[in-house]
Amino acid sequence: MASIGYVELLQRNRPFRRLFAANMISFIGDWFTIISMFLLAGEVSDGSPLAIAGVMAVRSLTHAPLEPLTGMFADRYSRRGLMVLANGSSFVVLTTFLAFDLLGSLWSVYALTSTLVLARVLFDPAEYAYLPNICDEEELLTANAMGSAGWSASLGIGAGLGGLTISQLGVEMALWIDTLTFLISAMMFASLPFGGPSQDEQGKGGILTGLVEILDGWKHLKSNPPIRRVVFAKAMWAAGGGAQVFLLILIGMEAGFGSVAAGSIGILYMARGFGSGTGPVIGRRLMRSDRLRPSLLGWSILISGVFYLIISAVEWTWVILALVFISHGSSGINWVLSTTLLQERTEDEWRGRVAGSDYFLLTGMMGFSALGAGLVMEYDILNLRETIAVTAFIQIIMGMAWLTLATPSERSMMLPKGY
């Protein structure tokens, strides 16, 4: 499979270069906000694991039901316009909560978390469907790997800077600074070229037509096994991964690398972010191999679980940063490869709805996974290490299931040459 290099892509594709830069700024803002919400939830609840897990659950379970709808929007309306609206709305929502001092209780933290999701839920399917409109087939895998690396670097930078800013200036001032990232990124997205759907395909029919199109999208998935199978890949990782993202907060509180805001939590999230970005960059050669692709999604889930299983067993010294880095590097390969396969295998008119289904399964699974782990920890059913081990075993089982359920054509591709 032909693919170009990272530097070459940035040099020759100006729209992608602008999209990449705007995404970096927008995602840094996201992680500033998310770290703030985790810490606020912990403060107002006296450190309740369930309250902290609730931030992740509220994000995911607000996100999930809307994904099929916003995926349909990405097939009916300007994808560039939806990206601008998402970031502009985030700016307005966050500014409103800060200006009226609406963050004094746990429920207000959840309300802001949910409202920001409502503002941002338009973005993912629109950007997902927009990318193949500005990148050709030769560029697509590299573009997705770079996008994942950018998201991951933004996670690391946003988490680290967010924690440091909060510890020095307080949550409120950090969030005021954060509003600027959404405003700047909205302006940058507005400068992008048009990226579909075509003018004569936009907004045909009313709400009923849109709902019918959502059902048509699900029928399209059902009738296309190469798409239907891949659309579950991220969700299979998230069955354990959603809990792990939440459990990193609790590990940070126990590990003691530094203060809660600027130290352990920020450092662990930086390791997660840089790992999930580095994995696809290093693994790009593997993802380009037609022989490895059918099994790589399963192995990436399984390996993610193995390294969290090790985390549950070892002493929590600086070595766990390397383990988190490697585990999320493997999950990054799962993310990039599944996204690329779906973009390649889906015609443009269906891409938004396929993206909506993909994110619906992912975010829903992440929410239930985090909520389940929060309940387990809140009621002392298992301790922290035991809970981490359970999430790791879930991922290992999911990875093995993916490999076991490979289709006959996929199995033939995985056999050695000449077999």
PDB file of C-alpha atoms in Angstrom, residues 58-59 62 109-119:
ATOM      1  CA  VAL A  58     -21.204  12.148  31.648  1.00  0.00           C
ATOM      2  CA  ARG A  59     -18.920  13.021  28.717  1.00  0.00           C
ATOM      3  CA  THR A  62     -23.916  12.513  26.546  1.00  0.00           C
ATOM      4  CA  VAL A 109     -19.330  20.458  36.997  1.00  0.00           C
ATOM      5  CA  TYR A 110     -21.355  17.703  35.340  1.00  0.00           C
ATOM      6  CA  ALA A 111     -23.583  20.301  33.672  1.00  0.00           C
ATOM      7  CA  LEU A 112     -20.587  22.080  32.118  1.00  0.00           C
ATOM      8  CA  THR A 113     -19.083  18.763  31.071  1.00  0.00           C
ATOM      9  CA  SER A 114     -22.323  17.705  29.374  1.00  0.00           C
ATOM     10  CA  THR A 115     -22.946  21.102  27.761  1.00  0.00           C
ATOM     11  CA  LEU A 116     -19.439  21.211  26.291  1.00  0.00           C
ATOM     12  CA  VAL A 117     -20.050  17.765  24.828  1.00  0.00           C
ATOM     13  CA  LEU A 118     -23.251  19.055  23.212  1.00  0.00           C
ATOM     14  CA  ALA A 119     -21.221  21.865  21.675  1.00  0.00           C
TER      15      ALA A 119
END
